[in-house]
Amino acid sequence: VPRVRHGGELRERLFTTICIDGAQAGIGGVDSWGSLPLMHYRLTLKSPIRWAFAIQPFGARNINKLPSLLEKSRKEQEKRQMELHRSAEAT
């Protein structure tokens, strides 16, 4: 995987690279020379960040299934969020 700071530095290749971040650290500093994001935009590690994703091949023949796949994904995400909320309340 090539290490670049900006997407424009990527070279075209014969494969696909996907980078999936668990969290975004903020919107950046208030200047252009690399200062940290403002405190209220920073991530804290007071509790673990949990996330999940799934990658599934998808082609033109499956396009009519897209709405049901998105709905299923949304319902699964809501269920996980409720389970995490209940777990947090129990501790």
PDB file of N, CA and C in Angstrom:
ATOM      1  N   VAL A   1       0.855  -1.174   0.000  1.00  0.00           N
ATOM      2  CA  VAL A   1       0.000   0.000   0.000  1.00  0.00           C
ATOM      3  C   VAL A   1       0.899   1.235   0.000  1.00  0.00           C
ATOM      4  N   PRO A   2       0.741   2.084  -0.977  1.00  0.00           N
ATOM      5  CA  PRO A   2       1.577   3.281  -1.025  1.00  0.00           C
ATOM      6  C   PRO A   2       1.223   4.260   0.093  1.00  0.00           C
ATOM      7  N   ARG A   3       2.225   4.896   0.640  1.00  0.00           N
ATOM      8  CA  ARG A   3       2.020   5.912   1.682  1.00  0.00           C
ATOM      9  C   ARG A   3       2.062   7.290   1.040  1.00  0.00           C
ATOM     10  N   VAL A   4       0.929   7.964   1.022  1.00  0.00           N
ATOM     11  CA  VAL A   4       0.848   9.310   0.472  1.00  0.00           C
ATOM     12  C   VAL A   4       0.039  10.172   1.431  1.00  0.00           C
ATOM     13  N   ARG A   5       0.252  11.468   1.367  1.00  0.00           N
ATOM     14  CA  ARG A   5      -0.498  12.381   2.229  1.00  0.00           C
ATOM     15  C   ARG A   5      -1.740  12.923   1.539  1.00  0.00           C
ATOM     16  N   HIS A   6      -1.770  12.909   0.217  1.00  0.00           N
ATOM     17  CA  HIS A   6      -2.879  13.472  -0.537  1.00  0.00           C
ATOM     18  C   HIS A   6      -3.261  12.513  -1.662  1.00  0.00           C
ATOM     19  N   GLY A   7      -4.558  12.414  -1.925  1.00  0.00           N
ATOM     20  CA  GLY A   7      -5.037  11.507  -2.959  1.00  0.00           C
ATOM     21  C   GLY A   7      -4.440  11.772  -4.330  1.00  0.00           C
ATOM     22  N   GLY A   8      -4.102  13.013  -4.610  1.00  0.00           N
ATOM     23  CA  GLY A   8      -3.513  13.358  -5.897  1.00  0.00           C
ATOM     24  C   GLY A   8      -2.143  12.749  -6.123  1.00  0.00           C
ATOM     25  N   GLU A   9      -1.514  12.265  -5.045  1.00  0.00           N
ATOM     26  CA  GLU A   9      -0.195  11.650  -5.159  1.00  0.00           C
ATOM     27  C   GLU A   9      -0.274  10.169  -5.528  1.00  0.00           C
ATOM     28  N   LEU A  10      -1.469   9.600  -5.511  1.00  0.00           N
ATOM     29  CA  LEU A  10      -1.624   8.182  -5.845  1.00  0.00           C
ATOM     30  C   LEU A  10      -1.394   7.955  -7.334  1.00  0.00           C
ATOM     31  N   ARG A  11      -0.745   6.841  -7.650  1.00  0.00           N
ATOM     32  CA  ARG A  11      -0.555   6.455  -9.045  1.00  0.00           C
ATOM     33  C   ARG A  11      -1.586   5.395  -9.404  1.00  0.00           C
ATOM     34  N   GLU A  12      -2.016   5.374 -10.644  1.00  0.00           N
ATOM     35  CA  GLU A  12      -2.966   4.365 -11.097  1.00  0.00           C
ATOM     36  C   GLU A  12      -2.294   2.991 -11.056  1.00  0.00           C
ATOM     37  N   ARG A  13      -3.025   2.002 -10.519  1.00  0.00           N
ATOM     38  CA  ARG A  13      -2.522   0.626 -10.419  1.00  0.00           C
ATOM     39  C   ARG A  13      -3.614  -0.336 -10.851  1.00  0.00           C
ATOM     40  N   LEU A  14      -3.264  -1.593 -10.990  1.00  0.00           N
ATOM     41  CA  LEU A  14      -4.209  -2.601 -11.447  1.00  0.00           C
ATOM     42  C   LEU A  14      -4.924  -3.300 -10.296  1.00  0.00           C
ATOM     43  N   PHE A  15      -4.981  -2.685  -9.148  1.00  0.00           N
ATOM     44  CA  PHE A  15      -5.703  -3.246  -8.019  1.00  0.00           C
ATOM     45  C   PHE A  15      -6.385  -2.111  -7.264  1.00  0.00           C
ATOM     46  N   THR A  16      -7.264  -2.490  -6.350  1.00  0.00           N
ATOM     47  CA  THR A  16      -8.009  -1.512  -5.567  1.00  0.00           C
ATOM     48  C   THR A  16      -7.582  -1.597  -4.111  1.00  0.00           C
ATOM     49  N   THR A  17      -7.350  -0.473  -3.500  1.00  0.00           N
ATOM     50  CA  THR A  17      -7.037  -0.404  -2.079  1.00  0.00           C
ATOM     51  C   THR A  17      -8.158   0.355  -1.389  1.00  0.00           C
ATOM     52  N   ILE A  18      -8.652  -0.199  -0.294  1.00  0.00           N
ATOM     53  CA  ILE A  18      -9.700   0.455   0.475  1.00  0.00           C
ATOM     54  C   ILE A  18      -9.165   0.697   1.878  1.00  0.00           C
ATOM     55  N   CYS A  19      -9.267   1.911   2.342  1.00  0.00           N
ATOM     56  CA  CYS A  19      -8.867   2.255   3.708  1.00  0.00           C
ATOM     57  C   CYS A  19     -10.132   2.619   4.476  1.00  0.00           C
ATOM     58  N   ILE A  20     -10.409   1.861   5.531  1.00  0.00           N
ATOM     59  CA  ILE A  20     -11.614   2.091   6.323  1.00  0.00           C
ATOM     60  C   ILE A  20     -11.172   2.486   7.729  1.00  0.00           C
ATOM     61  N   ASP A  21     -11.441   3.724   8.082  1.00  0.00           N
ATOM     62  CA  ASP A  21     -11.054   4.236   9.395  1.00  0.00           C
ATOM     63  C   ASP A  21     -12.158   3.988  10.408  1.00  0.00           C
ATOM     64  N   GLY A  22     -11.769   3.716  11.633  1.00  0.00           N
ATOM     65  CA  GLY A  22     -12.734   3.533  12.702  1.00  0.00           C
ATOM     66  C   GLY A  22     -13.238   4.841  13.257  1.00  0.00           C
ATOM     67  N   ALA A  23     -12.485   5.913  13.050  1.00  0.00           N
ATOM     68  CA  ALA A  23     -12.883   7.213  13.575  1.00  0.00           C
ATOM     69  C   ALA A  23     -12.114   8.304  12.848  1.00  0.00           C
ATOM     70  N   GLN A  24     -12.635   9.504  12.897  1.00  0.00           N
ATOM     71  CA  GLN A  24     -11.993  10.670  12.301  1.00  0.00           C
ATOM     72  C   GLN A  24     -11.586  11.595  13.445  1.00  0.00           C
ATOM     73  N   ALA A  25     -10.359  12.065  13.443  1.00  0.00           N
ATOM     74  CA  ALA A  25      -9.821  12.823  14.568  1.00  0.00           C
ATOM     75  C   ALA A  25     -10.256  14.276  14.630  1.00  0.00           C
ATOM     76  N   GLY A  26     -11.087  14.716  13.765  1.00  0.00           N
ATOM     77  CA  GLY A  26     -11.525  16.098  13.817  1.00  0.00           C
ATOM     78  C   GLY A  26     -11.419  16.757  12.464  1.00  0.00           C
ATOM     79  N   ILE A  27     -11.724  18.025  12.417  1.00  0.00           N
ATOM     80  CA  ILE A  27     -11.742  18.730  11.139  1.00  0.00           C
ATOM     81  C   ILE A  27     -10.454  19.485  10.870  1.00  0.00           C
ATOM     82  N   GLY A  28      -9.464  19.339  11.718  1.00  0.00           N
ATOM     83  CA  GLY A  28      -8.191  20.016  11.500  1.00  0.00           C
ATOM     84  C   GLY A  28      -8.073  21.268  12.327  1.00  0.00           C
ATOM     85  N   GLY A  29      -6.872  21.800  12.335  1.00  0.00           N
ATOM     86  CA  GLY A  29      -6.603  23.001  13.117  1.00  0.00           C
ATOM     87  C   GLY A  29      -7.187  24.239  12.467  1.00  0.00           C
ATOM     88  N   VAL A  30      -6.961  25.356  13.091  1.00  0.00           N
ATOM     89  CA  VAL A  30      -7.500  26.620  12.598  1.00  0.00           C
ATOM     90  C   VAL A  30      -6.472  27.346  11.735  1.00  0.00           C
ATOM     91  N   ASP A  31      -5.417  26.654  11.386  1.00  0.00           N
ATOM     92  CA  ASP A  31      -4.386  27.247  10.547  1.00  0.00           C
ATOM     93  C   ASP A  31      -3.982  26.233   9.476  1.00  0.00           C
ATOM     94  N   SER A  32      -3.021  26.545   8.696  1.00  0.00           N
ATOM     95  CA  SER A  32      -2.625  25.646   7.611  1.00  0.00           C
ATOM     96  C   SER A  32      -1.276  24.980   7.865  1.00  0.00           C
ATOM     97  N   TRP A  33      -0.762  25.032   9.088  1.00  0.00           N
ATOM     98  CA  TRP A  33       0.566  24.466   9.315  1.00  0.00           C
ATOM     99  C   TRP A  33       0.566  23.297  10.300  1.00  0.00           C
ATOM    100  N   GLY A  34      -0.534  22.568  10.377  1.00  0.00           N
ATOM    101  CA  GLY A  34      -0.521  21.293  11.079  1.00  0.00           C
ATOM    102  C   GLY A  34      -0.888  21.314  12.552  1.00  0.00           C
ATOM    103  N   SER A  35      -1.520  22.361  13.046  1.00  0.00           N
ATOM    104  CA  SER A  35      -1.923  22.341  14.452  1.00  0.00           C
ATOM    105  C   SER A  35      -3.051  21.336  14.648  1.00  0.00           C
ATOM    106  N   LEU A  36      -3.242  20.893  15.875  1.00  0.00           N
ATOM    107  CA  LEU A  36      -4.277  19.912  16.192  1.00  0.00           C
ATOM    108  C   LEU A  36      -5.673  20.519  16.073  1.00  0.00           C
ATOM    109  N   PRO A  37      -6.687  19.674  15.894  1.00  0.00           N
ATOM    110  CA  PRO A  37      -8.062  20.185  15.894  1.00  0.00           C
ATOM    111  C   PRO A  37      -8.399  20.825  17.237  1.00  0.00           C
ATOM    112  N   LEU A  38      -9.385  21.683  17.239  1.00  0.00           N
ATOM    113  CA  LEU A  38      -9.848  22.273  18.496  1.00  0.00           C
ATOM    114  C   LEU A  38     -10.298  21.157  19.435  1.00  0.00           C
ATOM    115  N   MET A  39     -10.194  21.381  20.734  1.00  0.00           N
ATOM    116  CA  MET A  39     -10.467  20.332  21.724  1.00  0.00           C
ATOM    117  C   MET A  39     -11.830  19.671  21.529  1.00  0.00           C
ATOM    118  N   HIS A  40     -12.873  20.433  21.255  1.00  0.00           N
ATOM    119  CA  HIS A  40     -14.199  19.828  21.149  1.00  0.00           C
ATOM    120  C   HIS A  40     -14.364  18.997  19.873  1.00  0.00           C
ATOM    121  N   TYR A  41     -13.373  19.007  18.964  1.00  0.00           N
ATOM    122  CA  TYR A  41     -13.422  18.162  17.777  1.00  0.00           C
ATOM    123  C   TYR A  41     -12.512  16.937  17.893  1.00  0.00           C
ATOM    124  N   ARG A  42     -11.704  16.858  18.925  1.00  0.00           N
ATOM    125  CA  ARG A  42     -10.757  15.745  19.066  1.00  0.00           C
ATOM    126  C   ARG A  42     -11.427  14.499  19.612  1.00  0.00           C
ATOM    127  N   LEU A  43     -10.874  13.356  19.242  1.00  0.00           N
ATOM    128  CA  LEU A  43     -11.337  12.088  19.789  1.00  0.00           C
ATOM    129  C   LEU A  43     -10.678  11.869  21.139  1.00  0.00           C
ATOM    130  N   THR A  44     -11.420  11.300  22.052  1.00  0.00           N
ATOM    131  CA  THR A  44     -10.820  10.892  23.315  1.00  0.00           C
ATOM    132  C   THR A  44     -10.848   9.376  23.368  1.00  0.00           C
ATOM    133  N   LEU A  45      -9.930   8.803  24.063  1.00  0.00           N
ATOM    134  CA  LEU A  45      -9.878   7.349  24.174  1.00  0.00           C
ATOM    135  C   LEU A  45     -10.315   6.911  25.565  1.00  0.00           C
ATOM    136  N   LYS A  46     -11.271   7.641  26.114  1.00  0.00           N
ATOM    137  CA  LYS A  46     -11.803   7.283  27.427  1.00  0.00           C
ATOM    138  C   LYS A  46     -12.548   5.961  27.375  1.00  0.00           C
ATOM    139  N   SER A  47     -13.117   5.651  26.229  1.00  0.00           N
ATOM    140  CA  SER A  47     -13.774   4.358  26.032  1.00  0.00           C
ATOM    141  C   SER A  47     -13.373   3.829  24.668  1.00  0.00           C
ATOM    142  N   PRO A  48     -13.387   2.514  24.497  1.00  0.00           N
ATOM    143  CA  PRO A  48     -12.975   1.947  23.208  1.00  0.00           C
ATOM    144  C   PRO A  48     -13.907   2.372  22.069  1.00  0.00           C
ATOM    145  N   ILE A  49     -13.337   2.491  20.912  1.00  0.00           N
ATOM    146  CA  ILE A  49     -14.119   2.761  19.713  1.00  0.00           C
ATOM    147  C   ILE A  49     -14.388   1.416  19.069  1.00  0.00           C
ATOM    148  N   ARG A  50     -15.649   1.100  18.900  1.00  0.00           N
ATOM    149  CA  ARG A  50     -16.034  -0.169  18.285  1.00  0.00           C
ATOM    150  C   ARG A  50     -16.760   0.108  16.989  1.00  0.00           C
ATOM    151  N   TRP A  51     -16.423  -0.658  15.980  1.00  0.00           N
ATOM    152  CA  TRP A  51     -17.080  -0.500  14.701  1.00  0.00           C
ATOM    153  C   TRP A  51     -16.919  -1.786  13.913  1.00  0.00           C
ATOM    154  N   ALA A  52     -17.718  -1.928  12.902  1.00  0.00           N
ATOM    155  CA  ALA A  52     -17.661  -3.116  12.061  1.00  0.00           C
ATOM    156  C   ALA A  52     -18.052  -2.737  10.641  1.00  0.00           C
ATOM    157  N   PHE A  53     -17.635  -3.543   9.715  1.00  0.00           N
ATOM    158  CA  PHE A  53     -18.009  -3.339   8.327  1.00  0.00           C
ATOM    159  C   PHE A  53     -17.992  -4.680   7.610  1.00  0.00           C
ATOM    160  N   ALA A  54     -18.645  -4.731   6.497  1.00  0.00           N
ATOM    161  CA  ALA A  54     -18.647  -5.922   5.663  1.00  0.00           C
ATOM    162  C   ALA A  54     -18.475  -5.481   4.216  1.00  0.00           C
ATOM    163  N   ILE A  55     -17.718  -6.244   3.473  1.00  0.00           N
ATOM    164  CA  ILE A  55     -17.536  -5.971   2.053  1.00  0.00           C
ATOM    165  C   ILE A  55     -18.127  -7.153   1.304  1.00  0.00           C
ATOM    166  N   GLN A  56     -19.005  -6.838   0.381  1.00  0.00           N
ATOM    167  CA  GLN A  56     -19.674  -7.888  -0.376  1.00  0.00           C
ATOM    168  C   GLN A  56     -19.596  -7.538  -1.860  1.00  0.00           C
ATOM    169  N   PRO A  57     -19.233  -8.504  -2.708  1.00  0.00           N
ATOM    170  CA  PRO A  57     -19.235  -8.215  -4.147  1.00  0.00           C
ATOM    171  C   PRO A  57     -20.627  -7.770  -4.586  1.00  0.00           C
ATOM    172  N   PHE A  58     -20.644  -6.820  -5.478  1.00  0.00           N
ATOM    173  CA  PHE A  58     -21.919  -6.258  -5.922  1.00  0.00           C
ATOM    174  C   PHE A  58     -21.805  -5.965  -7.402  1.00  0.00           C
ATOM    175  N   GLY A  59     -22.719  -6.476  -8.188  1.00  0.00           N
ATOM    176  CA  GLY A  59     -22.669  -6.260  -9.623  1.00  0.00           C
ATOM    177  C   GLY A  59     -23.994  -5.760 -10.160  1.00  0.00           C
ATOM    178  N   ALA A  60     -24.028  -5.524 -11.451  1.00  0.00           N
ATOM    179  CA  ALA A  60     -25.218  -4.976 -12.098  1.00  0.00           C
ATOM    180  C   ALA A  60     -26.428  -5.876 -11.900  1.00  0.00           C
ATOM    181  N   ARG A  61     -26.220  -7.188 -11.869  1.00  0.00           N
ATOM    182  CA  ARG A  61     -27.365  -8.091 -11.712  1.00  0.00           C
ATOM    183  C   ARG A  61     -27.994  -8.002 -10.325  1.00  0.00           C
ATOM    184  N   ASN A  62     -27.285  -7.393  -9.368  1.00  0.00           N
ATOM    185  CA  ASN A  62     -27.792  -7.260  -8.003  1.00  0.00           C
ATOM    186  C   ASN A  62     -28.351  -5.873  -7.699  1.00  0.00           C
ATOM    187  N   ILE A  63     -28.387  -4.993  -8.679  1.00  0.00           N
ATOM    188  CA  ILE A  63     -28.778  -3.607  -8.429  1.00  0.00           C
ATOM    189  C   ILE A  63     -30.180  -3.500  -7.836  1.00  0.00           C
ATOM    190  N   ASN A  64     -31.075  -4.402  -8.206  1.00  0.00           N
ATOM    191  CA  ASN A  64     -32.438  -4.330  -7.661  1.00  0.00           C
ATOM    192  C   ASN A  64     -32.491  -4.760  -6.198  1.00  0.00           C
ATOM    193  N   LYS A  65     -31.428  -5.383  -5.686  1.00  0.00           N
ATOM    194  CA  LYS A  65     -31.379  -5.794  -4.285  1.00  0.00           C
ATOM    195  C   LYS A  65     -30.829  -4.697  -3.379  1.00  0.00           C
ATOM    196  N   LEU A  66     -30.305  -3.639  -3.951  1.00  0.00           N
ATOM    197  CA  LEU A  66     -29.647  -2.598  -3.164  1.00  0.00           C
ATOM    198  C   LEU A  66     -30.529  -2.007  -2.068  1.00  0.00           C
ATOM    199  N   PRO A  67     -31.769  -1.607  -2.330  1.00  0.00           N
ATOM    200  CA  PRO A  67     -32.582  -1.037  -1.245  1.00  0.00           C
ATOM    201  C   PRO A  67     -32.751  -1.995  -0.063  1.00  0.00           C
ATOM    202  N   SER A  68     -32.986  -3.268  -0.321  1.00  0.00           N
ATOM    203  CA  SER A  68     -33.166  -4.211   0.789  1.00  0.00           C
ATOM    204  C   SER A  68     -31.847  -4.455   1.527  1.00  0.00           C
ATOM    205  N   LEU A  69     -30.723  -4.458   0.812  1.00  0.00           N
ATOM    206  CA  LEU A  69     -29.419  -4.612   1.474  1.00  0.00           C
ATOM    207  C   LEU A  69     -29.126  -3.428   2.383  1.00  0.00           C
ATOM    208  N   LEU A  70     -29.432  -2.219   1.916  1.00  0.00           N
ATOM    209  CA  LEU A  70     -29.207  -1.027   2.731  1.00  0.00           C
ATOM    210  C   LEU A  70     -30.101  -1.025   3.968  1.00  0.00           C
ATOM    211  N   GLU A  71     -31.342  -1.430   3.808  1.00  0.00           N
ATOM    212  CA  GLU A  71     -32.267  -1.489   4.935  1.00  0.00           C
ATOM    213  C   GLU A  71     -31.807  -2.523   5.950  1.00  0.00           C
ATOM    214  N   LYS A  72     -31.373  -3.673   5.480  1.00  0.00           N
ATOM    215  CA  LYS A  72     -30.869  -4.718   6.373  1.00  0.00           C
ATOM    216  C   LYS A  72     -29.648  -4.214   7.144  1.00  0.00           C
ATOM    217  N   SER A  73     -28.747  -3.550   6.456  1.00  0.00           N
ATOM    218  CA  SER A  73     -27.558  -3.003   7.101  1.00  0.00           C
ATOM    219  C   SER A  73     -27.936  -1.966   8.158  1.00  0.00           C
ATOM    220  N   ARG A  74     -28.890  -1.077   7.829  1.00  0.00           N
ATOM    221  CA  ARG A  74     -29.334  -0.051   8.783  1.00  0.00           C
ATOM    222  C   ARG A  74     -29.926  -0.681  10.031  1.00  0.00           C
ATOM    223  N   LYS A  75     -30.766  -1.719   9.855  1.00  0.00           N
ATOM    224  CA  LYS A  75     -31.385  -2.387  11.004  1.00  0.00           C
ATOM    225  C   LYS A  75     -30.344  -3.088  11.871  1.00  0.00           C
ATOM    226  N   GLU A  76     -29.351  -3.717  11.241  1.00  0.00           N
ATOM    227  CA  GLU A  76     -28.282  -4.369  12.006  1.00  0.00           C
ATOM    228  C   GLU A  76     -27.475  -3.355  12.797  1.00  0.00           C
ATOM    229  N   GLN A  77     -27.215  -2.209  12.190  1.00  0.00           N
ATOM    230  CA  GLN A  77     -26.472  -1.160  12.884  1.00  0.00           C
ATOM    231  C   GLN A  77     -27.267  -0.628  14.073  1.00  0.00           C
ATOM    232  N   GLU A  78     -28.553  -0.401  13.901  1.00  0.00           N
ATOM    233  CA  GLU A  78     -29.397   0.064  15.005  1.00  0.00           C
ATOM    234  C   GLU A  78     -29.411  -0.959  16.139  1.00  0.00           C
ATOM    235  N   LYS A  79     -29.489  -2.237  15.802  1.00  0.00           N
ATOM    236  CA  LYS A  79     -29.492  -3.297  16.813  1.00  0.00           C
ATOM    237  C   LYS A  79     -28.182  -3.286  17.596  1.00  0.00           C
ATOM    238  N   ARG A  80     -27.048  -3.156  16.893  1.00  0.00           N
ATOM    239  CA  ARG A  80     -25.745  -3.103  17.583  1.00  0.00           C
ATOM    240  C   ARG A  80     -25.664  -1.891  18.499  1.00  0.00           C
ATOM    241  N   GLN A  81     -26.157  -0.744  18.025  1.00  0.00           N
ATOM    242  CA  GLN A  81     -26.123   0.460  18.845  1.00  0.00           C
ATOM    243  C   GLN A  81     -26.955   0.292  20.116  1.00  0.00           C
ATOM    244  N   MET A  82     -28.124  -0.318  19.998  1.00  0.00           N
ATOM    245  CA  MET A  82     -28.972  -0.547  21.171  1.00  0.00           C
ATOM    246  C   MET A  82     -28.289  -1.504  22.149  1.00  0.00           C
ATOM    247  N   GLU A  83     -27.617  -2.544  21.622  1.00  0.00           N
ATOM    248  CA  GLU A  83     -26.913  -3.486  22.485  1.00  0.00           C
ATOM    249  C   GLU A  83     -25.766  -2.798  23.215  1.00  0.00           C
ATOM    250  N   LEU A  84     -25.030  -1.939  22.523  1.00  0.00           N
ATOM    251  CA  LEU A  84     -23.946  -1.193  23.160  1.00  0.00           C
ATOM    252  C   LEU A  84     -24.485  -0.252  24.231  1.00  0.00           C
ATOM    253  N   HIS A  85     -25.620   0.384  23.941  1.00  0.00           N
ATOM    254  CA  HIS A  85     -26.231   1.307  24.897  1.00  0.00           C
ATOM    255  C   HIS A  85     -26.670   0.556  26.160  1.00  0.00           C
ATOM    256  N   ARG A  86     -27.315  -0.604  25.972  1.00  0.00           N
ATOM    257  CA  ARG A  86     -27.732  -1.411  27.119  1.00  0.00           C
ATOM    258  C   ARG A  86     -26.525  -1.885  27.918  1.00  0.00           C
ATOM    259  N   SER A  87     -25.478  -2.290  27.225  1.00  0.00           N
ATOM    260  CA  SER A  87     -24.252  -2.743  27.898  1.00  0.00           C
ATOM    261  C   SER A  87     -23.629  -1.625  28.724  1.00  0.00           C
ATOM    262  N   ALA A  88     -23.618  -0.413  28.164  1.00  0.00           N
ATOM    263  CA  ALA A  88     -23.056   0.736  28.879  1.00  0.00           C
ATOM    264  C   ALA A  88     -23.883   1.086  30.103  1.00  0.00           C
ATOM    265  N   GLU A  89     -25.211   0.964  29.989  1.00  0.00           N
ATOM    266  CA  GLU A  89     -26.083   1.250  31.125  1.00  0.00           C
ATOM    267  C   GLU A  89     -25.908   0.234  32.238  1.00  0.00           C
ATOM    268  N   ALA A  90     -25.594  -1.003  31.871  1.00  0.00           N
ATOM    269  CA  ALA A  90     -25.460  -2.072  32.864  1.00  0.00           C
ATOM    270  C   ALA A  90     -24.176  -1.957  33.675  1.00  0.00           C
ATOM    271  N   THR A  91     -23.196  -1.228  33.160  1.00  0.00           N
ATOM    272  CA  THR A  91     -21.914  -1.119  33.878  1.00  0.00           C
ATOM    273  C   THR A  91     -21.864   0.098  34.755  1.00  0.00           C
TER     274      THR A  91
END
